[in-house]
Amino acid sequence: MFDPVLLKSFVALADTLSFTDAARTLTLSQPTISQHIRKLEAAAGRILVVRDTRAVSLTDNGEAMLGFARAILAEQDQAMKYFTGSAMRGRLRFGSADDLALNELPGILRNFRQLYPQINLELTVSQSGALVRRLHAGQLDLIFVKQDAGMEGGRLVRRDRMVWMGHKSTALEPGAPVPLIVYQAPSLGRTYAMRALEANGRTWRITCNVKEVNGALAAVRAGIGIAVFPQSLIPADLAQLPATLELPELGDVDFVLLDNPLAARDPIDALSTAILSRPALL
């Protein structure tokens, strides 16, 4: 086992590449830092640091030890917080738009629950509009939803493009009403579709009303019609419809986090940080 005290000195030295600066960072003497490094090298059976009169550098084994040291110290810090009673506690009522919960969000939430086991995470999956209404009613603490690009309010996770989605074999008859698969009103995707078609002078007919994303995907897979969907979230077996079908552009959409200002901040900030740190994966 590697002594965390020795690891702390080693990480400080790796960060500063100076025995003097490492000692100052940890409020220790320079000889103590040197002694800690020698003990760590003896425990590892490897040379970790190259020293001369002008410079300090890590060996290849030192670089490897640095990764292990950071991980060990982070785990120890989390364990100390948990067992000393300083780990984050409470309840977090989190809501996500159903299509935003299709990809990486479940993994983010799983990691969050492992990292903060004493937070009671309550998940609600619904349409963006319904989640916003519940947030304003004080029934949710944090929501991850879609809204018109550039709309004020909330923290932007990332911007995406709304596109027409269909089965890869989809074909549309020129001049015929566009067959739409839509959420029941009010719905952001429904609004995007009808707004664009009206502006383009196109007619449409609703071939399927759905309540949740799996219903919409099932209807698209069955060839019942086409739907509006965020470009990055289209499943691999479906496709963005090509420009040759002459459908109007739909515009951008923002994925945002909105929170309840009256709710406890620590759980909200912790989950918000987890989502914002992985925007490209969502």
Coordinates of N, CA and C in Angstrom, one line a residue, residues 16 22 24-26 44 62 86 91 96 102 130 150 159 168 170 175 181 199-200 213 215 256 259 263 265 267 276 281:
T16 N 4.7 21.1 -9.3 CA 5.5 22.3 -9.2 C 6.9 22.1 -9.8
A22 N 7.1 22.6 -3.7 CA 6.2 21.6 -3.1 C 6.2 21.7 -1.6
R24 N 6.6 24.4 0.1 CA 5.8 25.6 0.5 C 4.3 25.3 0.3
T25 N 3.9 24.5 -0.7 CA 2.5 24.2 -1.0 C 1.9 23.4 0.2
L26 N 2.7 22.5 0.7 CA 2.2 21.6 1.8 C 2.6 22.0 3.2
A44 N 7.7 1.7 -4.2 CA 7.4 1.3 -5.6 C 8.5 0.4 -6.2
G62 N 7.5 7.5 -13.0 CA 6.9 8.7 -12.2 C 5.6 9.2 -12.8
S86 N -19.5 14.6 6.0 CA -19.5 15.8 5.2 C -20.0 15.5 3.8
R91 N -32.2 15.7 -1.2 CA -33.1 15.2 -2.3 C -32.9 16.1 -3.5
S96 N -35.9 15.3 -17.1 CA -35.2 15.4 -18.4 C -36.2 15.2 -19.5
L102 N -32.0 9.7 -24.1 CA -31.8 8.5 -24.9 C -30.3 8.0 -24.9
A130 N -43.9 20.3 -20.3 CA -44.4 19.8 -19.1 C -43.4 20.0 -17.9
G150 N -31.2 30.5 -28.6 CA -31.0 31.9 -28.2 C -32.0 32.4 -27.2
R159 N -25.8 23.5 -28.3 CA -26.8 23.8 -29.3 C -26.8 22.7 -30.4
K168 N -35.0 5.1 -43.5 CA -34.0 5.3 -44.6 C -34.6 5.1 -46.0
T170 N -37.6 6.3 -46.7 CA -38.7 7.3 -46.8 C -38.7 8.0 -48.2
G175 N -45.8 17.7 -53.7 CA -47.0 18.4 -53.6 C -48.0 17.8 -52.6
I181 N -45.5 12.8 -37.8 CA -45.6 12.1 -36.5 C -45.2 13.2 -35.4
A199 N -44.5 28.6 -43.0 CA -43.6 29.6 -43.7 C -43.3 29.2 -45.1
N200 N -43.2 27.9 -45.4 CA -42.9 27.5 -46.7 C -44.1 27.2 -47.6
V213 N -41.1 9.6 -26.5 CA -40.2 9.4 -27.6 C -40.2 8.1 -28.2
G215 N -42.7 6.1 -28.7 CA -43.8 6.0 -29.6 C -43.5 6.7 -30.9
V256 N -30.7 22.9 -22.5 CA -30.4 23.8 -21.4 C -30.7 23.1 -20.1
D259 N -33.1 25.6 -13.3 CA -33.2 25.2 -11.9 C -34.2 26.0 -11.1
A263 N -34.5 25.8 -4.4 CA -34.0 24.5 -4.0 C -32.6 24.6 -3.5
R265 N -28.8 24.3 -3.3 CA -27.9 24.6 -4.4 C -26.9 23.5 -4.6
P267 N -26.7 20.0 -4.4 CA -27.1 18.9 -5.3 C -27.3 19.4 -6.8
L276 N -22.7 19.4 -17.7 CA -22.0 20.4 -18.4 C -20.6 19.9 -18.8
L281 N -21.2 14.4 -25.4 CA -21.6 13.0 -25.4 C -23.1 12.9 -25.3

